[in-house]
PDB file of C-alpha atoms in Angstrom:
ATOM      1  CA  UNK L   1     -39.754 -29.399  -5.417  1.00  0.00           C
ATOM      2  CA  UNK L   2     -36.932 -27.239  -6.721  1.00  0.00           C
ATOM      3  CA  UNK L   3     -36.436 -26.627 -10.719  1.00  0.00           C
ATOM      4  CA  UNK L   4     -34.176 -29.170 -10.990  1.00  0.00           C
ATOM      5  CA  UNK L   5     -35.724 -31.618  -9.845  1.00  0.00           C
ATOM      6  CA  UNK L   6     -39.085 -31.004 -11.528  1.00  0.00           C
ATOM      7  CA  UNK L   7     -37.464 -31.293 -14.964  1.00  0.00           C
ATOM      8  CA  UNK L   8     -35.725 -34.819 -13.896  1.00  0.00           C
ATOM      9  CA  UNK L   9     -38.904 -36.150 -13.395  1.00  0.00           C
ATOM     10  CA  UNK L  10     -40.130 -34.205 -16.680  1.00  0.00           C
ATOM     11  CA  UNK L  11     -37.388 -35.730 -18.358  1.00  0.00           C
ATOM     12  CA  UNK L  12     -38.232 -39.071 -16.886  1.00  0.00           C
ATOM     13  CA  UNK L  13     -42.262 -39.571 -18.052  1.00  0.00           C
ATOM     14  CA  UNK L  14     -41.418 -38.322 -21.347  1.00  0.00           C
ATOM     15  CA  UNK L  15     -38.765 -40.899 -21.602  1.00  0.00           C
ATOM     16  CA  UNK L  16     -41.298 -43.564 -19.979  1.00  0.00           C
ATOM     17  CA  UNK L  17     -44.143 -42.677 -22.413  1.00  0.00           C
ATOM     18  CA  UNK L  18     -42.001 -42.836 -25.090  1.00  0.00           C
ATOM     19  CA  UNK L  19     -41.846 -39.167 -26.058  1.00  0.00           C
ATOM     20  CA  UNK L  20     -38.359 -38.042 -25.384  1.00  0.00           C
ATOM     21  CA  UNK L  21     -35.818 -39.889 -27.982  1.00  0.00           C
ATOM     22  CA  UNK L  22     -32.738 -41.737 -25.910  1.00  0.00           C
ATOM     23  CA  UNK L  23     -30.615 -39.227 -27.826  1.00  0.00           C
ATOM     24  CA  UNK L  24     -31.976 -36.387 -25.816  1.00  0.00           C
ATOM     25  CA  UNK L  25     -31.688 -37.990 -22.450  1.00  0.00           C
ATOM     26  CA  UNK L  26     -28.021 -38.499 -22.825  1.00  0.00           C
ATOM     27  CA  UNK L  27     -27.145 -35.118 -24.002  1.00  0.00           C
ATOM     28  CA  UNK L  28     -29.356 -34.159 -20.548  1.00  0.00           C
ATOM     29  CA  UNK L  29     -26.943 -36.147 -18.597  1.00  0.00           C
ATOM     30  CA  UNK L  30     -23.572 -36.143 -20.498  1.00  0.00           C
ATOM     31  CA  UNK L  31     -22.752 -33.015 -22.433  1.00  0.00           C
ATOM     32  CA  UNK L  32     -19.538 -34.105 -23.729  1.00  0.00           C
ATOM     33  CA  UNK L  33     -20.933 -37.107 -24.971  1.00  0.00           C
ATOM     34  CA  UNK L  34     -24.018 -36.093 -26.393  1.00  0.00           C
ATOM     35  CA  UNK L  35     -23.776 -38.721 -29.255  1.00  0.00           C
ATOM     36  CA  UNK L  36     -23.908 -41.319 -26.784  1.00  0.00           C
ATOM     37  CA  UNK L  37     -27.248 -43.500 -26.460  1.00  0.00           C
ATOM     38  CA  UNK L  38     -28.380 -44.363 -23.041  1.00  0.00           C
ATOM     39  CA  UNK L  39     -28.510 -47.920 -22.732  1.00  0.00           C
ATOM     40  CA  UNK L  40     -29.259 -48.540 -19.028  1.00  0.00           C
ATOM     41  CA  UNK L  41     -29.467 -47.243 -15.789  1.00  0.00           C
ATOM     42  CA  UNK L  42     -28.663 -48.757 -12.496  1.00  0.00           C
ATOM     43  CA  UNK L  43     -28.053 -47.435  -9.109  1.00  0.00           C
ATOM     44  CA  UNK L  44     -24.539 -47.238  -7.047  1.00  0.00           C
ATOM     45  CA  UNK L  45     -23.815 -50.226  -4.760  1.00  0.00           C
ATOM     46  CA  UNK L  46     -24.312 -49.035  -1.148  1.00  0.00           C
ATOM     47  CA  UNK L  47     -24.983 -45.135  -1.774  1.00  0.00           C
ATOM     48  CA  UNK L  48     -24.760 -43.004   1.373  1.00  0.00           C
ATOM     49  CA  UNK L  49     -28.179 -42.190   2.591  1.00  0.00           C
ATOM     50  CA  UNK L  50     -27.245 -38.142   2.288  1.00  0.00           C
ATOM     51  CA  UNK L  51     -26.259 -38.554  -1.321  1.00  0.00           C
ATOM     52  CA  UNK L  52     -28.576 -36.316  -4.109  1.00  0.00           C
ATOM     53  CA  UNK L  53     -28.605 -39.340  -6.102  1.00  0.00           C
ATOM     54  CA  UNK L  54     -26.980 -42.941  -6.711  1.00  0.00           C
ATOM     55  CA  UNK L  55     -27.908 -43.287 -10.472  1.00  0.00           C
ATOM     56  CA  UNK L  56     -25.063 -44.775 -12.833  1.00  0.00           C
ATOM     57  CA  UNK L  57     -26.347 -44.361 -16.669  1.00  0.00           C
ATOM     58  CA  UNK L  58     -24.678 -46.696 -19.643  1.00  0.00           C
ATOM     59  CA  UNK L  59     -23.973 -45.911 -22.549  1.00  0.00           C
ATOM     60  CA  UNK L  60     -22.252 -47.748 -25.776  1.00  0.00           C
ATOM     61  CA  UNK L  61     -19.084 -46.118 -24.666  1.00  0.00           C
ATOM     62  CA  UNK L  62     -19.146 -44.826 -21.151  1.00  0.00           C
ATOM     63  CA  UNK L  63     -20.411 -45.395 -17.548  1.00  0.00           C
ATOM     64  CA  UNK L  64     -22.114 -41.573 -16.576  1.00  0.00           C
ATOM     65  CA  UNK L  65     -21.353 -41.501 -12.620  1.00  0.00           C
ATOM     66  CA  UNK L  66     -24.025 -38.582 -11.919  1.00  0.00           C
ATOM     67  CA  UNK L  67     -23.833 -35.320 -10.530  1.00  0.00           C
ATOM     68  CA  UNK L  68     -24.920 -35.585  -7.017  1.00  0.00           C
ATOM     69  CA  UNK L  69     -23.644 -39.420  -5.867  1.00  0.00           C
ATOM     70  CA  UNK L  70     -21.201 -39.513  -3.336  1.00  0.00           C
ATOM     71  CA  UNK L  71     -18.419 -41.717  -3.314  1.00  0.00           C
ATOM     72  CA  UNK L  72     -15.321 -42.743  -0.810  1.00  0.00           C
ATOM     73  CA  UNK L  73     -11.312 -41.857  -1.540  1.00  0.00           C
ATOM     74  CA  UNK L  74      -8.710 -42.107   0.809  1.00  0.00           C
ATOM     75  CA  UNK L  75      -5.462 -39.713   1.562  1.00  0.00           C
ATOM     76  CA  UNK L  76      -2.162 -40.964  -0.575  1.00  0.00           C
ATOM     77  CA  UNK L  77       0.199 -39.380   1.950  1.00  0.00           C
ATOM     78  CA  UNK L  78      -0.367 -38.247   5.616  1.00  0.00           C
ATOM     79  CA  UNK L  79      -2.178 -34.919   5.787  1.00  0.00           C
ATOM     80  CA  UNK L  80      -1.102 -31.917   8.102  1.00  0.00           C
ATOM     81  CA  UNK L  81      -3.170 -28.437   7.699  1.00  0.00           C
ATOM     82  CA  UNK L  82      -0.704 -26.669   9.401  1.00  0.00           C
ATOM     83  CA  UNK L  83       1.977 -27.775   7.297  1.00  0.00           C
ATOM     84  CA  UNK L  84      -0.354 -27.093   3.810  1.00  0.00           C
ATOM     85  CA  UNK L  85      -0.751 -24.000   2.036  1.00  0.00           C
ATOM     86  CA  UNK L  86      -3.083 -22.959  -0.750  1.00  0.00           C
ATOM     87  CA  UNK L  87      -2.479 -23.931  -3.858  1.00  0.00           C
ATOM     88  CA  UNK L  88      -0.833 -27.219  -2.930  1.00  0.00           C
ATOM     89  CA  UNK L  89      -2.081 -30.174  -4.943  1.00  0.00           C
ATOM     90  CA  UNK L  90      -3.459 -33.202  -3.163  1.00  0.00           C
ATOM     91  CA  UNK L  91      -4.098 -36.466  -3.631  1.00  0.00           C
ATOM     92  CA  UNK L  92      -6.377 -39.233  -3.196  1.00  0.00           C
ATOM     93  CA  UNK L  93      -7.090 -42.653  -4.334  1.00  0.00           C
ATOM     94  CA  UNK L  94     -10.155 -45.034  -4.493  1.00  0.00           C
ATOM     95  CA  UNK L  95      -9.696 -48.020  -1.840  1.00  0.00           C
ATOM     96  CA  UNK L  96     -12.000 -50.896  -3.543  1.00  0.00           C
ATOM     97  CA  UNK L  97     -13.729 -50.526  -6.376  1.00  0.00           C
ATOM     98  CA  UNK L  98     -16.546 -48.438  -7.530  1.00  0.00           C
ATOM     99  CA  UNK L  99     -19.475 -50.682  -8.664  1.00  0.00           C
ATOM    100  CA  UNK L 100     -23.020 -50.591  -9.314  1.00  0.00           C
ATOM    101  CA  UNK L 101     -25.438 -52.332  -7.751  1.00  0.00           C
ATOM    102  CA  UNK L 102     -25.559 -55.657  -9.966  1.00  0.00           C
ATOM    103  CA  UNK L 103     -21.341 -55.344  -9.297  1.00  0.00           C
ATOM    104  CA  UNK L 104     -20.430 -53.495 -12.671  1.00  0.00           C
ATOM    105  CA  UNK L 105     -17.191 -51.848 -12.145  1.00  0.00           C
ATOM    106  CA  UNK L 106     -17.419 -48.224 -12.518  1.00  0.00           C
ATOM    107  CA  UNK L 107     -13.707 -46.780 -10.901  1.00  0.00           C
ATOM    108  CA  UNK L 108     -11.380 -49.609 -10.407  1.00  0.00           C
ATOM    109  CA  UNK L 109      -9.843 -50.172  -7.326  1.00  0.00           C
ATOM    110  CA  UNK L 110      -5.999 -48.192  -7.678  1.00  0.00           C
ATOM    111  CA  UNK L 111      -7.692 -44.965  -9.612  1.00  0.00           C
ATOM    112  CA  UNK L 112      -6.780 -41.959  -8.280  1.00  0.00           C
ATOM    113  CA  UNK L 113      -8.072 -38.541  -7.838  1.00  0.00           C
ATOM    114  CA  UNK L 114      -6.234 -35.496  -7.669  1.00  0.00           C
ATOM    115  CA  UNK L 115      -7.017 -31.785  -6.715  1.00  0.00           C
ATOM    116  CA  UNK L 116      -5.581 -28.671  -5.249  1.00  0.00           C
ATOM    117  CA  UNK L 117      -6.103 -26.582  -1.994  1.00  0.00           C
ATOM    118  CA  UNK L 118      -8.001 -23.706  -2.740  1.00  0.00           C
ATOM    119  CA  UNK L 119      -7.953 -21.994   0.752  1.00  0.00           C
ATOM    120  CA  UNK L 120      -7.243 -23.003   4.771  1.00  0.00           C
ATOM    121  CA  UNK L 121      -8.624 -21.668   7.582  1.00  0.00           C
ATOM    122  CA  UNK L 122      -5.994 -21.987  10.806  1.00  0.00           C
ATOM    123  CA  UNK L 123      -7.742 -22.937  13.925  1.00  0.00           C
ATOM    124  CA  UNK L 124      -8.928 -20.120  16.152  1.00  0.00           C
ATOM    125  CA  UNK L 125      -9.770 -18.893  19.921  1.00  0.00           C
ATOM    126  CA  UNK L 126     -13.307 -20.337  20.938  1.00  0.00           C
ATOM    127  CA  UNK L 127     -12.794 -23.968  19.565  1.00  0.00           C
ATOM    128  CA  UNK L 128     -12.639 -22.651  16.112  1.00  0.00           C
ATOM    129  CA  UNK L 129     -11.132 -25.714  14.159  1.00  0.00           C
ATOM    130  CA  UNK L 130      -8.828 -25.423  11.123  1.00  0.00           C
ATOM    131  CA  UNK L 131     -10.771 -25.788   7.829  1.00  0.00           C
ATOM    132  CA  UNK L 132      -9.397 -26.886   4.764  1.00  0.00           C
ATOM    133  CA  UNK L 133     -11.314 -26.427   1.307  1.00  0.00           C
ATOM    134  CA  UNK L 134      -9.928 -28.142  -1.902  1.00  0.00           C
ATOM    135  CA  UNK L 135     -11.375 -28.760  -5.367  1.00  0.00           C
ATOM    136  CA  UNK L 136     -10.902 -32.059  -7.105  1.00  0.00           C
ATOM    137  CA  UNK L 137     -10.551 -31.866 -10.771  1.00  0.00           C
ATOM    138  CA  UNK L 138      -9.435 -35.013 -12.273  1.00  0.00           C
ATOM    139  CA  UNK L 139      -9.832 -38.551 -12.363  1.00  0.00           C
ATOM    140  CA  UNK L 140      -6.991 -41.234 -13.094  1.00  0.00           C
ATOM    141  CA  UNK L 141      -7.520 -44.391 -13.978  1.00  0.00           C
ATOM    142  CA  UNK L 142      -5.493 -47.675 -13.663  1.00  0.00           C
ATOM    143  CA  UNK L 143      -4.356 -47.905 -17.036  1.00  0.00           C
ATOM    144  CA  UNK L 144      -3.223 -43.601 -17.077  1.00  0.00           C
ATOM    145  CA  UNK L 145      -6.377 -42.485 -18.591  1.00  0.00           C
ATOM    146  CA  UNK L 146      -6.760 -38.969 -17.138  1.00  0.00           C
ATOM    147  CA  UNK L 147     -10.519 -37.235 -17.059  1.00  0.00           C
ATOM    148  CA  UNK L 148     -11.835 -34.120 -15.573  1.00  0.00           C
ATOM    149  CA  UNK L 149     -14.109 -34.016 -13.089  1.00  0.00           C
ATOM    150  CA  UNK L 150     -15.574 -31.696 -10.542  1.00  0.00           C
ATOM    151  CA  UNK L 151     -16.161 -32.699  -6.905  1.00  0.00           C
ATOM    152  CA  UNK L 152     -15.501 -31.193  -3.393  1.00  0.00           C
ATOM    153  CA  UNK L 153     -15.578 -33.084   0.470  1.00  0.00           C
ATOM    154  CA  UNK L 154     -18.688 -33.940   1.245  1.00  0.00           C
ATOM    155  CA  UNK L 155     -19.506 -31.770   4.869  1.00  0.00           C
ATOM    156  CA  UNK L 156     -21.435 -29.496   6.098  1.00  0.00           C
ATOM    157  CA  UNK L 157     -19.379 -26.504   4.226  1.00  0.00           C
ATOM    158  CA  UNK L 158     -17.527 -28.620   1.696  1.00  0.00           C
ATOM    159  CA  UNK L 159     -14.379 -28.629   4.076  1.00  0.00           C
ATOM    160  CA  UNK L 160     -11.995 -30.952   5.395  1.00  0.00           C
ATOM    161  CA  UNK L 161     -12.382 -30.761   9.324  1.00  0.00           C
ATOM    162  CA  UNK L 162     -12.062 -32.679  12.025  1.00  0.00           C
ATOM    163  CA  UNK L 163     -15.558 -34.484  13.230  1.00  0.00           C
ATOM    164  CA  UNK L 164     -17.083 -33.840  16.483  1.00  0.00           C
ATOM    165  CA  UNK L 165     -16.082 -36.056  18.241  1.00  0.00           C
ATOM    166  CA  UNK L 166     -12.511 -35.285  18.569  1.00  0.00           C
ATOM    167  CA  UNK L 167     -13.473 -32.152  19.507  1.00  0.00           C
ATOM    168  CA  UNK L 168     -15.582 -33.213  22.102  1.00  0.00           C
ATOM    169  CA  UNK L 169     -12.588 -35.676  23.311  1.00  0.00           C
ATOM    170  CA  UNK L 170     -10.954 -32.243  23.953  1.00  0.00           C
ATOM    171  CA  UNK L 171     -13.260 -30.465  25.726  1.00  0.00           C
ATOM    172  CA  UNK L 172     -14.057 -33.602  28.163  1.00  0.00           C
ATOM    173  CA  UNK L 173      -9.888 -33.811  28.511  1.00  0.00           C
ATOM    174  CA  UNK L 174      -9.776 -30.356  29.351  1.00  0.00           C
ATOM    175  CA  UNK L 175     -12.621 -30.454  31.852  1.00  0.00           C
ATOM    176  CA  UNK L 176     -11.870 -33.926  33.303  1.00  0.00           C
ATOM    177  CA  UNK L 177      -8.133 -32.480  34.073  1.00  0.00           C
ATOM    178  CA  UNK L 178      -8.879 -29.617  35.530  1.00  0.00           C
ATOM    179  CA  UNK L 179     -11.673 -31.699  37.595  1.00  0.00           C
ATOM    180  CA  UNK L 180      -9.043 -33.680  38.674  1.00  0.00           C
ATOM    181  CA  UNK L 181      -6.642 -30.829  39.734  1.00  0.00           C
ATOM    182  CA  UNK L 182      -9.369 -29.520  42.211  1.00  0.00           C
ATOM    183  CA  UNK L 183     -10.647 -33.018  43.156  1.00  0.00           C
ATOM    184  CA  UNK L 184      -6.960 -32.987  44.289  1.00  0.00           C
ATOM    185  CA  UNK L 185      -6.434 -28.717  45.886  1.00  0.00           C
ATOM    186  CA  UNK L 186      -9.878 -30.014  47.911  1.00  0.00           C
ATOM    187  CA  UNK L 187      -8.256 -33.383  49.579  1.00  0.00           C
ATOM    188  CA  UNK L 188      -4.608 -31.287  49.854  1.00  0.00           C
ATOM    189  CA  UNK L 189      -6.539 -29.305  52.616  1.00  0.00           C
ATOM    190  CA  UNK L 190      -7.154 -32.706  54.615  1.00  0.00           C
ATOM    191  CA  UNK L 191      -3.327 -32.319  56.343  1.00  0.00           C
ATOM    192  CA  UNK L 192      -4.814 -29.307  58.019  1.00  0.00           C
ATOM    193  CA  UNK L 193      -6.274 -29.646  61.543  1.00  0.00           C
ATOM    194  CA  UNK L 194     -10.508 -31.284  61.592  1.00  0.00           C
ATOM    195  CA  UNK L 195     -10.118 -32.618  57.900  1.00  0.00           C
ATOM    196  CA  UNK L 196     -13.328 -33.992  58.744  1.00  0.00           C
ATOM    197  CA  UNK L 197     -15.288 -31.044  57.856  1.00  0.00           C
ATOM    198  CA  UNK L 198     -12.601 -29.410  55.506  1.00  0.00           C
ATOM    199  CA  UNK L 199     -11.493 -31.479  53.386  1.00  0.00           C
ATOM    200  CA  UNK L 200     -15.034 -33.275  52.306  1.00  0.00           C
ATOM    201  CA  UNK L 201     -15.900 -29.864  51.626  1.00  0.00           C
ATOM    202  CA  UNK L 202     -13.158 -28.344  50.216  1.00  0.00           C
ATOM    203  CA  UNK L 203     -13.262 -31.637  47.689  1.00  0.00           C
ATOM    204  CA  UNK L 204     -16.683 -31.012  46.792  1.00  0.00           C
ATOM    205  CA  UNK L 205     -16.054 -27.730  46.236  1.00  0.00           C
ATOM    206  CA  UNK L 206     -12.978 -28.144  44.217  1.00  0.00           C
ATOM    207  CA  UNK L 207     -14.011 -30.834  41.711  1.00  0.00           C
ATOM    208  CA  UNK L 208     -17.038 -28.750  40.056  1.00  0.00           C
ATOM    209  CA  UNK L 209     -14.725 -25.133  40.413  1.00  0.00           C
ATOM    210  CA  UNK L 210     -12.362 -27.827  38.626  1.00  0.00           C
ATOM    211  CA  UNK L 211     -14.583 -28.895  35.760  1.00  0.00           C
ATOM    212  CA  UNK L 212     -15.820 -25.571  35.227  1.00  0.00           C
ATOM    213  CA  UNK L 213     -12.967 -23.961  34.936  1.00  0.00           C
ATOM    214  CA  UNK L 214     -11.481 -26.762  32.718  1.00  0.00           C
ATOM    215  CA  UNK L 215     -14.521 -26.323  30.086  1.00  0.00           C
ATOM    216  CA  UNK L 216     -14.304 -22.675  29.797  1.00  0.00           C
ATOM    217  CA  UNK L 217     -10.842 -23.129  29.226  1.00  0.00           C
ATOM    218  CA  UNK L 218     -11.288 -25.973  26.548  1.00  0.00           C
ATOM    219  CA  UNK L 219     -14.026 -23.520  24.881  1.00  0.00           C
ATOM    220  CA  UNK L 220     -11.325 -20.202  24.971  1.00  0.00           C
ATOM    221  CA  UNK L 221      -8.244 -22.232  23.974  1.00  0.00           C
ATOM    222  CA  UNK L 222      -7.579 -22.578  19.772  1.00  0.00           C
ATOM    223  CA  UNK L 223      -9.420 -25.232  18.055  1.00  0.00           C
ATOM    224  CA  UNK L 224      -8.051 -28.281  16.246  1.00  0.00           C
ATOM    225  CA  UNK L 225      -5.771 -28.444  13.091  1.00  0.00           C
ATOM    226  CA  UNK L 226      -6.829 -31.251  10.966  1.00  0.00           C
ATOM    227  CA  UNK L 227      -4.867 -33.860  10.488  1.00  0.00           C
ATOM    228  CA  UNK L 228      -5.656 -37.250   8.546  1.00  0.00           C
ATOM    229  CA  UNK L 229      -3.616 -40.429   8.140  1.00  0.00           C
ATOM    230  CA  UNK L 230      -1.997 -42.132   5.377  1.00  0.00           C
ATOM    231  CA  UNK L 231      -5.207 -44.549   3.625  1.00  0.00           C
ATOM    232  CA  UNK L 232      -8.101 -42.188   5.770  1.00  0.00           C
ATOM    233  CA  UNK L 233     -10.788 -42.152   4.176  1.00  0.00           C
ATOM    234  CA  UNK L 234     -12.918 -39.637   3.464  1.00  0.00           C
ATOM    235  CA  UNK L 235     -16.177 -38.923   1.270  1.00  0.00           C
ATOM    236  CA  UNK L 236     -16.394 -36.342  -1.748  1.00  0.00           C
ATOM    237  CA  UNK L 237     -19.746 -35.343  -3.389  1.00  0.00           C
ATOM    238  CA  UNK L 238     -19.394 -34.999  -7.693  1.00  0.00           C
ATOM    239  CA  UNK L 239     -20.206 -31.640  -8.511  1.00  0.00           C
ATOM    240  CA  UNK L 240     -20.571 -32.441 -12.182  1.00  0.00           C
ATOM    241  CA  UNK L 241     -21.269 -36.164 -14.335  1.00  0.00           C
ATOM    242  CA  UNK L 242     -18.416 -38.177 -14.382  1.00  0.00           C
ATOM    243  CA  UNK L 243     -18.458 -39.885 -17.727  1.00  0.00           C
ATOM    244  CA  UNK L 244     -15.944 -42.699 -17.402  1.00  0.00           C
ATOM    245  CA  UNK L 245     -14.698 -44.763 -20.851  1.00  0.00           C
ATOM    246  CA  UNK L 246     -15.763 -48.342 -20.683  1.00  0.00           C
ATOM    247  CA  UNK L 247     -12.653 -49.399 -22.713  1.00  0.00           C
ATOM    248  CA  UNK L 248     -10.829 -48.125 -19.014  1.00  0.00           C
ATOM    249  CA  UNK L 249     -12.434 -50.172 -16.729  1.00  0.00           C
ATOM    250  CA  UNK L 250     -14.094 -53.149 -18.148  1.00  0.00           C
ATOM    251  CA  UNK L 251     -10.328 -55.228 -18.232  1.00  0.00           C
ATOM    252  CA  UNK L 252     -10.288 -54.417 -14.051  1.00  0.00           C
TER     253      UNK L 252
END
């Protein structure tokens, strides 16, 4: 059990036996509203099962969306890496709303988030796909409230790339072509004289020489760019509370 961890659940007997005023649990979870008075706590409806957490805390004032949950956006405009630079804002916005488990609306449906592109990495030689790493830093609501926030894609690095999958697809289309071109050289050799005993062989020969040949050349050849589609969705991970103003939300 890391640090952090171990004084959550500090945190959380002491606040359970009574010891730890309500006061001092919200400035714990929401430093820029450390006047606030936790009311509640629920959980967020549907969390991903790789999320650090899926607690939503009340106060008077604001919904805290914790440090850790990990929420979906989707692309406001069609995404090329190749045609993006760093530095370049992007933008994002939340496809149906964000609610708690009992259905509290925590980000309306229409809020948007926006960030900028703090490095790309082209696709290379070996399969290498391009990489794209952004930081998201604030939060827009429906009716124009703008708040900070921290929060990054949630991936193995923190990167927007494309899944495996597609780069699977490539490598089988590589190595099924190729497969197919020396299916094809093998039964070519059938207008020759005894195709009989050429050709079968020549065929069985040709398709593996084929395939082989087509996966090392799938593996050599550049990797993908990453692309994504108008409304894709995607998931980001908050690096940071979220404290969202009731007075924002609660007329959605």
């Amino acid at each position: 059990m890391n640090m952090k961890k171990l004084l959550s659940l500090i945190l959380i007997i002491l606040f359970s036996s009574g010891f730890l005023p309500l006061k001092v649990l919200a400035e714990c979870e929401c430093s820029t509203n450390n006047e606030e008075h936790i009311l509640s706590s629920e959980t967020l409806a549907n969390p991903d099962s790789k999320a650090q957490t899926s607690s939503i805390y009340e106060t008077e004032n604001y919904y805290i969306l914790c440090k850790g949950n990990i929420i979906k956006v989707a692309f406001e405009c069609k995404f090329l890496s190749e045609c993006a630079k760093e530095g370049d804002c992007i933008y994002f916005y939340v496809p149906k709303d964000i609610t708690t488990c009992n259905g509290t609306v925590i980000i309306p449906i229409g809020s948007k988030f926006t960030g900028y592109i703090r490095g790309i990495y082209n696709q290379k030689k070996f399969n290498k796909n391009a990489r794209v790493y952004l930081s998201i830093n604030k939060l827009i609501l429906p009716d124009g409230t703008e708040l900070d926030v921290k929060a990054k894609p949630f991936s193995k690095d923190f990167s927007l790339v494309e899944n495996g999958w597609m780069t699977a697809g490539k490598l089988t289309a590589s190595t099924v072509g190729l497969g197919i071109v020396g299916a094809g050289a093998g039964a070519g050799l059938a207008f020759i004289p005894h195709p009989q005993k050429i050709a079968v062989g020549a065929a069985a020969i040709g398709v593996p020489v084929g395939c082989f040949i087509g996966l090392v050349t799938g593996l050599v050849t550049p990797g993908l760019k990453y692309h994504a589609k108008q409304g894709e969705e995607i998931k980001i991970i908050l690096c940071e509370n979220a404290c969202i103003p009731k007075c924002s939300v609660n007329e959605y």
